[in-house]
Short mmCIF file of N, CA and C in Angstrom, two decimals:
data_model
loop_
_atom_site.label_atom_id
_atom_site.label_comp_id
_atom_site.label_asym_id
_atom_site.label_seq_id
_atom_site.Cartn_x
_atom_site.Cartn_y
_atom_site.Cartn_z
N UNK A 26 167.27 202.62 52.00
CA UNK A 26 166.33 202.29 51.98
C UNK A 26 165.92 203.22 51.59
N UNK A 27 166.21 204.61 52.10
CA UNK A 27 165.86 205.62 51.77
C UNK A 27 165.83 206.11 49.84
N UNK A 28 167.39 205.74 49.04
CA UNK A 28 167.55 205.82 47.86
C UNK A 28 167.74 205.52 47.36
N UNK A 29 168.14 203.93 47.91
CA UNK A 29 166.85 202.94 46.22
C UNK A 29 165.79 203.74 46.14
N UNK A 30 163.90 204.97 47.33
CA UNK A 30 162.94 204.93 46.71
C UNK A 30 163.59 206.13 46.46
N UNK A 31 164.22 207.40 46.36
CA UNK A 31 165.02 207.91 45.79
C UNK A 31 164.97 208.35 43.78
N UNK A 32 165.62 206.89 43.58
CA UNK A 32 166.00 206.37 43.33
C UNK A 32 164.26 206.11 41.47
N UNK A 33 164.33 205.15 42.41
CA UNK A 33 162.39 205.14 41.41
C UNK A 33 161.92 206.41 41.94
N UNK A 34 162.12 207.13 42.15
CA UNK A 34 160.70 208.00 42.61
C UNK A 34 161.57 208.84 41.21
N UNK A 35 163.00 209.78 40.80
CA UNK A 35 163.37 210.40 40.22
C UNK A 35 164.05 209.70 38.54
N UNK A 36 163.15 208.12 38.25
CA UNK A 36 163.72 207.98 37.43
C UNK A 36 162.50 208.00 36.53
N UNK A 37 161.43 206.79 37.68
CA UNK A 37 160.02 206.75 36.97
C UNK A 37 158.92 208.35 36.95
N UNK A 38 159.29 209.75 37.59
CA UNK A 38 159.76 210.80 37.31
C UNK A 38 159.89 211.18 35.86
N UNK A 39 161.41 210.78 35.35
CA UNK A 39 161.90 211.57 34.17
C UNK A 39 161.70 210.70 33.16
N UNK A 40 161.22 209.22 33.07
CA UNK A 40 160.40 208.57 31.91
C UNK A 40 158.89 208.89 31.68
N UNK A 41 158.31 209.43 33.12
CA UNK A 41 156.43 209.88 32.91
C UNK A 41 156.31 211.29 31.83
N UNK A 42 157.91 212.38 31.69
CA UNK A 42 158.48 213.29 31.02
C UNK A 42 157.83 214.30 32.12
N UNK A 43 158.11 214.21 33.08
CA UNK A 43 157.12 214.54 34.72
C UNK A 43 158.48 215.86 35.15
N UNK A 44 158.36 216.81 35.40
CA UNK A 44 159.66 217.88 36.25
C UNK A 44 158.19 217.25 37.79
N UNK A 45 159.33 217.42 38.54
CA UNK A 45 159.20 217.80 40.29
C UNK A 45 158.24 218.03 40.85
N UNK A 46 157.89 219.48 39.10
CA UNK A 46 156.41 220.41 40.15
C UNK A 46 155.03 219.73 39.65
N UNK A 47 155.10 219.61 38.47
CA UNK A 47 154.44 218.61 38.06
C UNK A 47 153.77 217.58 38.78
N UNK A 48 155.24 216.59 39.35
CA UNK A 48 154.52 215.20 40.52
C UNK A 48 154.12 216.06 41.40
N UNK A 49 154.88 216.91 41.78
CA UNK A 49 153.87 217.29 43.34
C UNK A 49 152.21 217.71 43.11
N UNK A 50 151.80 218.40 41.99
CA UNK A 50 150.71 218.46 41.61
C UNK A 50 149.99 218.14 41.87
N UNK A 51 150.48 216.97 41.36
CA UNK A 51 149.70 215.86 40.81
C UNK A 51 148.91 214.91 41.94
N UNK A 52 150.23 215.03 43.63
CA UNK A 52 150.03 214.73 45.02
C UNK A 52 149.79 215.05 45.62
N UNK A 53 149.70 216.39 44.88
CA UNK A 53 148.94 217.77 46.07
C UNK A 53 150.37 217.42 47.61
N UNK A 54 152.10 217.97 47.28
CA UNK A 54 153.04 217.69 48.09
C UNK A 54 152.75 219.75 47.50
N UNK A 55 154.04 219.25 48.29
CA UNK A 55 155.07 221.04 47.27
C UNK A 55 156.64 220.50 46.68
N UNK A 56 156.47 221.65 45.18
CA UNK A 56 157.47 220.41 44.89
C UNK A 56 159.27 220.74 45.15
N UNK A 57 159.49 221.02 46.62
CA UNK A 57 160.13 220.43 47.32
C UNK A 57 159.81 218.91 48.22
N UNK A 58 159.39 218.91 48.54
CA UNK A 58 159.30 218.09 49.03
C UNK A 58 159.55 216.47 48.55
N UNK A 59 158.95 217.01 46.85
CA UNK A 59 159.65 215.80 46.02
C UNK A 59 161.23 216.12 45.23
N UNK A 60 161.30 217.74 46.01
CA UNK A 60 163.64 217.40 46.02
C UNK A 60 163.54 216.51 47.09
N UNK A 61 163.34 216.98 48.26
CA UNK A 61 163.91 215.76 49.13
C UNK A 61 164.13 214.22 48.59
N UNK A 62 162.99 213.80 48.46
CA UNK A 62 162.71 212.84 48.30
C UNK A 62 163.72 212.23 47.15
N UNK A 63 163.57 212.58 46.30
CA UNK A 63 164.79 212.30 45.75
C UNK A 63 165.73 212.61 45.29
N UNK A 64 166.99 213.74 46.32
CA UNK A 64 167.93 213.72 47.58
C UNK A 64 168.13 212.89 48.44
N UNK A 65 167.34 211.86 48.53
CA UNK A 65 167.29 210.31 49.20
C UNK A 65 167.08 211.33 51.19
N UNK A 66 166.40 212.76 50.96
CA UNK A 66 166.67 213.92 52.78
C UNK A 66 165.82 213.06 52.85
N UNK A 67 164.58 212.25 52.99
CA UNK A 67 163.83 211.69 53.51
C UNK A 67 162.76 210.77 53.05
N UNK A 68 161.65 210.39 53.46
CA UNK A 68 160.66 209.66 52.83
C UNK A 68 159.64 209.90 52.24
N UNK A 69 158.88 209.83 51.33
CA UNK A 69 157.04 210.50 51.61
C UNK A 69 156.22 210.17 52.74
N UNK A 70 155.52 210.29 53.11
CA UNK A 70 154.35 210.05 54.57
C UNK A 70 153.84 208.94 53.92
N UNK A 71 153.37 207.85 54.58
CA UNK A 71 152.23 206.37 54.14
C UNK A 71 151.08 207.44 53.79
N UNK A 72 150.78 207.99 53.80
CA UNK A 72 149.29 208.70 53.62
C UNK A 72 150.00 209.39 51.83
N UNK A 73 151.10 209.23 51.51
CA UNK A 73 151.21 209.75 50.21
C UNK A 73 151.45 208.53 49.48
N UNK A 74 151.81 207.53 49.81
CA UNK A 74 152.10 206.47 49.22
C UNK A 74 151.98 206.11 48.06
N UNK A 75 150.29 205.79 48.24
CA UNK A 75 149.42 204.93 47.46
C UNK A 75 148.96 206.53 45.99
N UNK A 76 148.72 207.43 46.72
CA UNK A 76 149.19 208.72 45.25
C UNK A 76 150.21 208.24 44.68
N UNK A 77 151.26 208.69 45.12
CA UNK A 77 152.08 209.05 44.84
C UNK A 77 152.97 207.20 43.66
N UNK A 78 152.98 206.67 43.91
CA UNK A 78 152.56 205.13 42.85
C UNK A 78 151.84 205.16 42.12
N UNK A 79 150.47 206.13 42.22
CA UNK A 79 149.91 205.56 41.47
C UNK A 79 150.25 206.64 40.37
N UNK A 80 150.21 207.64 40.36
CA UNK A 80 151.08 209.12 39.45
C UNK A 80 151.97 208.21 39.00
N UNK A 81 153.14 207.43 39.83
CA UNK A 81 154.23 207.00 39.20
C UNK A 81 153.54 206.14 38.19
N UNK A 82 152.54 204.96 38.27
CA UNK A 82 153.45 204.15 38.04
C UNK A 82 153.95 202.78 38.31
N UNK A 83 153.89 202.72 39.98
CA UNK A 83 154.15 201.44 40.49
C UNK A 83 153.38 201.14 40.62
N UNK A 84 153.40 199.63 41.61
CA UNK A 84 152.15 199.76 42.75
C UNK A 84 153.96 199.80 44.83
N UNK A 85 152.49 200.47 45.13
CA UNK A 85 153.83 200.72 46.28
C UNK A 85 154.01 200.32 46.51
N UNK A 86 153.83 199.39 46.67
CA UNK A 86 155.17 197.83 47.05
C UNK A 86 157.12 197.42 46.53
N UNK A 87 156.33 198.81 45.30
CA UNK A 87 157.69 198.54 44.30
C UNK A 87 158.69 199.50 44.78
N UNK A 88 157.55 200.41 44.52
CA UNK A 88 158.45 202.19 45.17
C UNK A 88 158.83 201.71 46.62
N UNK A 89 158.47 201.07 47.34
CA UNK A 89 159.10 200.71 48.48
C UNK A 89 160.18 199.90 48.91
N UNK A 90 160.01 199.28 48.28
CA UNK A 90 161.38 198.15 47.68
C UNK A 90 162.44 199.00 46.99
N UNK A 91 162.17 199.91 45.93
CA UNK A 91 163.05 200.68 45.04
C UNK A 91 163.42 199.66 43.98
N UNK A 92 162.19 198.56 43.58
CA UNK A 92 162.49 197.92 42.58
C UNK A 92 161.15 198.10 41.33
N UNK A 93 161.57 198.43 40.54
CA UNK A 93 160.40 198.31 39.35
C UNK A 93 160.47 196.87 39.20
N UNK A 94 159.54 196.00 38.47
CA UNK A 94 159.63 194.68 38.52
C UNK A 94 158.96 194.89 37.09
N UNK A 95 159.38 194.70 36.20
CA UNK A 95 158.43 194.81 34.97
C UNK A 95 158.35 193.05 34.82
N UNK A 96 156.90 193.25 33.82
CA UNK A 96 156.73 192.27 33.79
C UNK A 96 157.42 191.39 32.47
N UNK A 97 156.76 190.05 32.20
CA UNK A 97 157.93 190.03 30.70
C UNK A 97 156.16 189.71 29.95
N UNK A 98 157.42 190.24 28.81
CA UNK A 98 156.83 190.28 27.79
C UNK A 98 155.54 189.04 27.65
N UNK A 99 154.43 189.41 28.07
CA UNK A 99 152.58 188.10 27.09
C UNK A 99 152.80 188.12 25.81
N UNK A 100 154.27 187.52 25.03
CA UNK A 100 154.32 187.56 23.34
C UNK A 100 152.89 186.58 22.92
N UNK A 101 152.11 186.40 22.05
CA UNK A 101 150.94 186.03 21.44
C UNK A 101 149.79 185.51 22.32
N UNK A 102 149.55 186.25 22.83
CA UNK A 102 148.00 186.99 24.14
C UNK A 102 147.48 186.63 23.40
N UNK A 103 147.44 187.89 22.16
CA UNK A 103 146.26 188.17 21.53
C UNK A 103 145.76 187.28 20.41
N UNK A 104 146.57 186.27 20.20
CA UNK A 104 146.07 185.74 19.15
C UNK A 104 145.25 184.12 20.52
N UNK A 105 144.74 184.45 21.75
CA UNK A 105 144.48 183.96 21.81
C UNK A 105 142.80 184.04 22.29
N UNK A 106 142.34 185.46 21.67
CA UNK A 106 141.53 186.64 22.67
C UNK A 106 140.01 185.82 22.17
N UNK A 107 138.95 186.76 23.64
CA UNK A 107 138.27 185.47 23.01
C UNK A 107 136.79 186.77 22.78
N UNK A 108 135.85 187.23 21.88
CA UNK A 108 135.40 188.61 21.73
C UNK A 108 133.40 187.87 21.82
N UNK A 109 133.60 188.75 23.81
CA UNK A 109 131.34 188.50 24.13
C UNK A 109 131.44 189.19 23.30
N UNK A 110 129.32 188.73 23.22
CA UNK A 110 128.94 190.28 22.80
C UNK A 110 127.17 189.11 24.19
N UNK A 111 127.11 191.05 23.90
CA UNK A 111 125.29 191.07 24.88
C UNK A 111 124.25 190.76 23.70
N UNK A 112 123.44 189.68 24.34
CA UNK A 112 121.98 189.36 23.11
C UNK A 112 121.01 190.98 23.78
N UNK A 113 121.35 191.29 24.84
CA UNK A 113 121.20 192.79 25.21
C UNK A 113 120.68 193.52 24.21
N UNK A 114 121.63 193.84 25.05
CA UNK A 114 122.37 195.71 23.95
C UNK A 114 123.71 195.77 23.40
N UNK A 115 124.06 194.61 22.79
CA UNK A 115 124.78 194.46 22.17
C UNK A 115 126.67 194.69 22.48
N UNK A 116 126.39 195.00 23.73
CA UNK A 116 128.49 195.65 23.70
C UNK A 116 129.48 194.45 24.18
N UNK A 117 129.77 195.31 23.38
CA UNK A 117 130.71 194.41 23.15
C UNK A 117 132.88 193.74 23.68
N UNK A 118 132.84 193.15 24.50
CA UNK A 118 134.24 192.31 24.95
C UNK A 118 134.52 191.70 25.29
N UNK A 119 135.66 191.76 26.03
CA UNK A 119 137.05 190.40 24.84
C UNK A 119 137.81 190.34 26.39
N UNK A 120 138.19 189.49 26.41
CA UNK A 120 139.24 188.44 27.82
C UNK A 120 139.87 187.83 26.26
N UNK A 121 141.54 187.71 26.65
CA UNK A 121 142.81 187.08 26.62
C UNK A 121 142.80 186.08 27.29
N UNK A 122 142.53 185.64 28.55
CA UNK A 122 142.71 184.52 29.32
C UNK A 122 141.21 183.71 30.38
N UNK A 123 141.03 182.91 29.95
CA UNK A 123 139.96 182.27 31.12
C UNK A 123 139.16 183.77 31.85
N UNK A 124 138.15 184.20 31.79
CA UNK A 124 136.92 185.18 32.14
C UNK A 124 135.12 185.14 32.38
N UNK A 125 135.22 185.54 33.80
CA UNK A 125 133.20 185.22 33.53
C UNK A 125 133.07 186.52 33.32
N UNK A 126 132.85 186.67 32.21
CA UNK A 126 131.87 187.98 31.72
C UNK A 126 130.35 187.78 32.28
N UNK A 127 130.56 189.12 32.30
CA UNK A 127 128.25 188.81 32.10
C UNK A 127 128.24 190.89 31.46
N UNK A 128 126.28 190.83 31.76
CA UNK A 128 125.72 192.61 30.81
C UNK A 128 124.80 192.42 30.76
N UNK A 129 123.87 192.82 31.07
CA UNK A 129 123.11 193.18 31.30
C UNK A 129 122.26 191.85 31.87
N UNK A 130 122.82 191.35 32.82
CA UNK A 130 122.31 191.14 34.29
C UNK A 130 122.67 189.29 33.94
N UNK A 131 123.01 188.82 32.97
CA UNK A 131 123.66 187.67 32.56
C UNK A 131 124.26 187.33 31.86
N UNK A 132 125.07 186.14 32.34
CA UNK A 132 126.55 185.51 32.22
C UNK A 132 126.75 185.29 30.35
N UNK A 133 127.76 186.00 30.16
CA UNK A 133 128.34 185.49 28.57
C UNK A 133 128.87 184.93 28.59
N UNK A 134 128.63 183.71 26.85
CA UNK A 134 129.50 182.51 26.55
C UNK A 134 130.27 183.60 25.81
N UNK A 135 131.81 182.71 25.06
CA UNK A 135 133.21 183.44 24.51
C UNK A 135 131.77 183.41 22.37
N UNK A 136 132.00 184.06 21.85
CA UNK A 136 131.33 183.96 20.27
C UNK A 136 132.05 182.16 19.56
N UNK A 137 131.57 181.83 18.84
CA UNK A 137 131.78 180.78 18.08
C UNK A 137 132.94 181.45 17.18
N UNK A 138 134.04 180.81 16.64
CA UNK A 138 135.14 181.26 15.53
C UNK A 138 133.75 180.80 14.69
N UNK A 139 133.72 180.84 13.50
CA UNK A 139 133.40 179.85 12.29
C UNK A 139 134.88 180.46 11.41
N UNK A 140 134.51 179.56 9.79
CA UNK A 140 135.57 180.41 9.22
C UNK A 140 133.96 181.25 7.60
N UNK A 141 134.73 182.27 7.85
CA UNK A 141 133.77 183.43 7.18
C UNK A 141 132.50 182.51 5.44
N UNK A 142 130.85 182.61 5.59
CA UNK A 142 130.99 182.11 4.27
C UNK A 142 130.59 183.27 4.06
N UNK A 143 130.79 182.92 2.22
CA UNK A 143 131.16 184.76 0.94
C UNK A 143 129.99 184.91 1.58
N UNK A 144 128.53 185.48 2.38
CA UNK A 144 127.90 186.58 2.60
C UNK A 144 129.27 187.34 3.65
N UNK A 145 129.85 186.33 4.73
CA UNK A 145 130.17 187.59 6.11
C UNK A 145 131.42 187.98 5.34
N UNK A 146 132.09 187.30 4.42
CA UNK A 146 133.62 187.06 4.48
C UNK A 146 134.36 188.15 4.02
N UNK A 147 134.82 189.07 4.18
CA UNK A 147 135.79 190.76 4.62
C UNK A 147 136.88 190.56 3.94
N UNK A 148 137.11 191.23 2.37
CA UNK A 148 137.67 191.37 1.41
C UNK A 148 138.97 192.41 2.35
N UNK A 149 140.58 192.46 1.94
CA UNK A 149 141.12 192.95 2.28
C UNK A 149 142.07 193.94 1.68
N UNK A 150 142.10 194.73 1.10
CA UNK A 150 143.60 195.02 0.27
C UNK A 150 144.05 195.90 1.00
N UNK A 151 145.30 196.55 0.43
CA UNK A 151 146.65 197.92 1.00
C UNK A 151 146.11 198.78 0.09
N UNK A 152 145.74 199.75 0.60
CA UNK A 152 145.73 200.78 0.39
C UNK A 152 146.86 201.78 1.19
N UNK A 153 147.44 203.19 0.35
CA UNK A 153 148.06 203.11 1.26
C UNK A 153 148.65 202.76 2.87
N UNK A 154 148.78 204.01 3.46
CA UNK A 154 149.40 203.24 4.17
C UNK A 154 148.33 202.27 5.56
N UNK A 155 148.19 201.83 5.49
CA UNK A 155 146.72 200.96 6.08
C UNK A 155 145.90 199.84 5.12
N UNK A 156 145.20 199.01 5.67
CA UNK A 156 144.01 197.86 4.48
C UNK A 156 142.19 198.84 4.66
N UNK A 157 141.82 197.95 3.35
CA UNK A 157 140.25 197.99 3.09
C UNK A 157 139.83 197.39 3.05
N UNK A 158 138.90 197.52 4.26
CA UNK A 158 138.00 196.59 3.89
C UNK A 158 136.59 196.00 3.68
N UNK A 159 136.50 195.01 2.95
CA UNK A 159 135.81 196.12 2.11
C UNK A 159 134.22 194.04 2.27
N UNK A 160 133.37 194.76 1.91
CA UNK A 160 132.14 192.90 2.12
C UNK A 160 131.35 193.85 1.59
N UNK A 161 129.77 191.84 1.14
CA UNK A 161 128.85 192.38 0.29
C UNK A 161 128.06 191.63 1.26
N UNK A 162 127.94 192.17 2.87
CA UNK A 162 127.02 191.29 3.69
C UNK A 162 126.21 192.76 3.65
N UNK A 163 125.27 192.97 3.45
CA UNK A 163 123.26 194.00 3.60
C UNK A 163 123.86 194.68 4.97
N UNK A 164 123.67 195.91 4.86
CA UNK A 164 124.06 196.27 5.90
C UNK A 164 122.10 197.81 6.41
N UNK A 165 121.63 196.92 5.94
CA UNK A 165 120.56 197.06 6.49
C UNK A 165 120.32 196.75 8.32
N UNK A 166 119.13 198.10 8.50
CA UNK A 166 118.95 197.58 10.18
C UNK A 166 118.50 196.45 10.81
N UNK A 167 117.37 195.12 10.26
CA UNK A 167 117.24 193.68 10.57
C UNK A 167 118.69 193.06 10.31
N UNK A 168 119.19 193.72 9.64
CA UNK A 168 119.98 192.77 9.13
C UNK A 168 121.76 193.03 8.60
N UNK A 169 123.09 192.96 9.86
CA UNK A 169 124.09 194.05 9.30
C UNK A 169 124.96 193.60 10.06
N UNK A 170 126.30 194.25 9.60
CA UNK A 170 127.42 193.37 10.48
C UNK A 170 127.46 194.37 11.52
N UNK A 171 128.07 193.88 12.60
CA UNK A 171 128.08 194.95 14.31
C UNK A 171 129.40 195.54 14.11
N UNK A 172 130.09 194.35 13.96
CA UNK A 172 131.62 195.16 14.69
C UNK A 172 132.69 194.20 13.45
N UNK A 173 133.97 195.23 13.19
CA UNK A 173 134.62 194.26 12.60
C UNK A 173 136.06 194.66 13.30
N UNK A 174 136.97 193.29 12.95
CA UNK A 174 137.94 193.66 14.46
C UNK A 174 139.04 192.64 13.18
N UNK A 175 140.50 193.14 13.36
CA UNK A 175 142.02 193.11 13.37
C UNK A 175 142.44 192.38 14.09
N UNK A 176 142.93 191.70 14.71
CA UNK A 176 143.49 190.99 15.41
C UNK A 176 144.71 190.10 15.36
N UNK A 177 146.20 191.47 16.36
CA UNK A 177 147.64 190.90 15.57
C UNK A 177 148.99 190.02 16.61
N UNK A 178 149.43 189.62 16.55
CA UNK A 178 150.43 189.56 17.79
C UNK A 178 150.16 190.03 18.94
N UNK A 179 150.02 191.04 19.19
CA UNK A 179 150.10 192.86 20.31
C UNK A 179 149.07 193.09 20.41
N UNK A 180 147.72 192.89 19.29
CA UNK A 180 147.60 193.73 19.52
C UNK A 180 146.53 193.95 18.43
N UNK A 181 144.96 194.46 18.76
CA UNK A 181 143.75 194.42 18.85
C UNK A 181 143.09 195.86 18.06
N UNK A 182 142.87 195.64 16.86
CA UNK A 182 141.82 197.09 16.55
C UNK A 182 140.73 196.81 16.36
N UNK A 183 139.19 197.21 17.19
CA UNK A 183 137.97 196.46 16.58
C UNK A 183 137.05 198.24 16.29
N UNK A 184 135.62 197.99 14.95
CA UNK A 184 135.74 199.44 14.61
C UNK A 184 134.12 198.78 15.23
N UNK A 185 132.92 199.34 15.72
CA UNK A 185 132.29 199.46 15.94
C UNK A 185 130.65 199.59 13.76
N UNK A 186 130.26 198.65 14.03
CA UNK A 186 129.54 199.05 12.35
C UNK A 186 128.30 199.44 12.55
N UNK A 187 127.02 200.19 11.70
CA UNK A 187 126.40 200.28 12.49
C UNK A 187 125.50 199.64 10.98
N UNK A 188 123.17 200.46 11.39
CA UNK A 188 123.55 199.65 9.99
C UNK A 188 123.04 200.75 8.87
N UNK A 189 122.68 200.67 7.66
CA UNK A 189 123.06 201.84 6.53
C UNK A 189 124.11 202.17 6.46
N UNK A 190 125.21 201.64 7.15
CA UNK A 190 126.61 202.27 7.31
C UNK A 190 127.77 201.94 6.18
N UNK A 191 128.11 202.53 5.36
CA UNK A 191 129.17 201.97 3.67
C UNK A 191 129.53 200.30 3.64
N UNK A 192 129.70 200.03 3.40
CA UNK A 192 130.76 198.40 3.36
C UNK A 192 131.70 198.37 3.15
N UNK A 193 132.31 199.14 3.43
CA UNK A 193 134.03 199.46 3.53
C UNK A 193 134.07 200.12 5.29
N UNK A 194 135.54 199.73 5.16
CA UNK A 194 136.39 200.73 6.68
C UNK A 194 137.46 200.09 6.38
N UNK A 195 138.43 201.39 6.16
CA UNK A 195 140.05 201.77 7.25
C UNK A 195 140.80 201.14 8.62
N UNK A 196 140.95 200.38 8.19
CA UNK A 196 142.40 199.78 9.38
C UNK A 196 143.52 200.51 8.96
N UNK A 197 144.31 200.24 10.21
CA UNK A 197 145.65 200.38 10.60
C UNK A 197 146.55 199.38 10.08
N UNK A 198 147.29 198.81 9.19
CA UNK A 198 147.82 197.53 8.90
C UNK A 198 148.49 197.36 10.28
N UNK A 199 148.31 196.02 10.35
CA UNK A 199 148.73 195.03 11.67
C UNK A 199 149.78 193.99 10.84
N UNK A 200 150.68 193.64 11.24
CA UNK A 200 151.00 192.52 11.07
C UNK A 200 151.04 190.92 11.23
N UNK A 201 150.57 189.70 10.20
CA UNK A 201 149.49 188.59 9.85
C UNK A 201 148.19 188.56 10.54
N UNK A 202 148.00 189.75 10.65
CA UNK A 202 146.56 189.91 11.38
C UNK A 202 145.13 188.68 11.00
N UNK A 203 144.79 188.67 11.58
CA UNK A 203 143.46 188.31 11.54
C UNK A 203 142.46 188.83 11.59
N UNK A 204 140.81 188.64 10.43
CA UNK A 204 140.06 189.48 10.93
C UNK A 204 139.12 188.94 10.80
N UNK A 205 137.71 190.18 11.78
CA UNK A 205 136.21 188.86 12.04
C UNK A 205 135.30 190.22 12.41
N UNK A 206 134.25 189.31 12.13
CA UNK A 206 132.65 190.88 12.16
C UNK A 206 132.00 189.31 12.51
N UNK A 207 131.15 190.27 13.34
CA UNK A 207 129.72 189.54 13.81
C UNK A 207 128.70 190.73 13.86
N UNK A 208 127.58 189.33 13.18
CA UNK A 208 126.69 189.63 12.56
C UNK A 208 125.10 190.42 13.17
N UNK A 209 124.38 190.52 13.16
CA UNK A 209 123.09 191.62 13.78
C UNK A 209 122.62 190.06 13.71
N UNK A 210 121.92 189.08 13.06
CA UNK A 210 121.65 187.93 13.10
C UNK A 210 122.47 186.68 13.68
N UNK A 211 124.15 186.27 13.59
CA UNK A 211 124.23 185.95 14.55
C UNK A 211 125.20 185.88 15.99
N UNK A 212 124.79 186.23 17.39
CA UNK A 212 124.59 187.71 17.50
C UNK A 212 126.25 186.15 18.71
N UNK A 213 126.14 185.02 18.46
CA UNK A 213 127.01 184.51 18.89
C UNK A 213 128.15 184.01 18.21
N UNK A 214 128.26 184.00 16.84
CA UNK A 214 129.22 183.55 16.22
C UNK A 214 129.86 184.30 16.06
N UNK A 215 131.09 184.01 15.77
CA UNK A 215 132.29 185.00 15.10
C UNK A 215 132.19 184.83 13.78
N UNK A 216 132.41 184.87 12.44
CA UNK A 216 133.04 184.77 11.57
C UNK A 216 135.23 185.37 11.00
N UNK A 217 135.30 184.19 10.65
CA UNK A 217 136.94 184.66 10.65
C UNK A 217 137.29 184.71 9.35
N UNK A 218 137.93 185.35 8.69
CA UNK A 218 138.47 185.66 7.20
C UNK A 218 139.38 185.74 7.46
N UNK A 219 140.36 185.47 6.28
CA UNK A 219 141.92 184.94 6.50
C UNK A 219 142.56 186.22 5.22
N UNK A 220 143.24 187.02 6.05
CA UNK A 220 144.01 188.16 4.99
C UNK A 220 144.25 187.30 3.19
#
């Protein structure tokens, strides 16, 4: 068991680019203690295991088992993303699996996705290494776009928009992205534009 634990500590420490001294400082032990664990000359005290596992980015169970179980890639999970916006404060939340979210004391429902009409359509153009998003929607205090989102296979990029702001935004290129926007007057609706 000691050799498995020693191997995990050393592998994770190196993967994180930490020296024995740096790891020791994070968990408030001496560098000699870390060296001892990595040489399999002893095991961490049970009181240290939670801090050590957190510093190494593994569960305490994996650390003590001497095995790091990699989560299988969850490909395409972002395609199922749901957006939630609080009508009270405007807070924007997302979830990729079934979730019950609340804000300002009320339960939120996912925003309804609809194809963008001409007023809410986002125009996407390539510019240098980014995408330039433009729109004709007014950006007035009482009526404006509140956010833009680019959703790809494995990532999401969200930009908050404000009244009287510019009618353009640069976002990183995301292969196969779908583009969405929210509107201050249609808080429960998510407008989808295809690039």
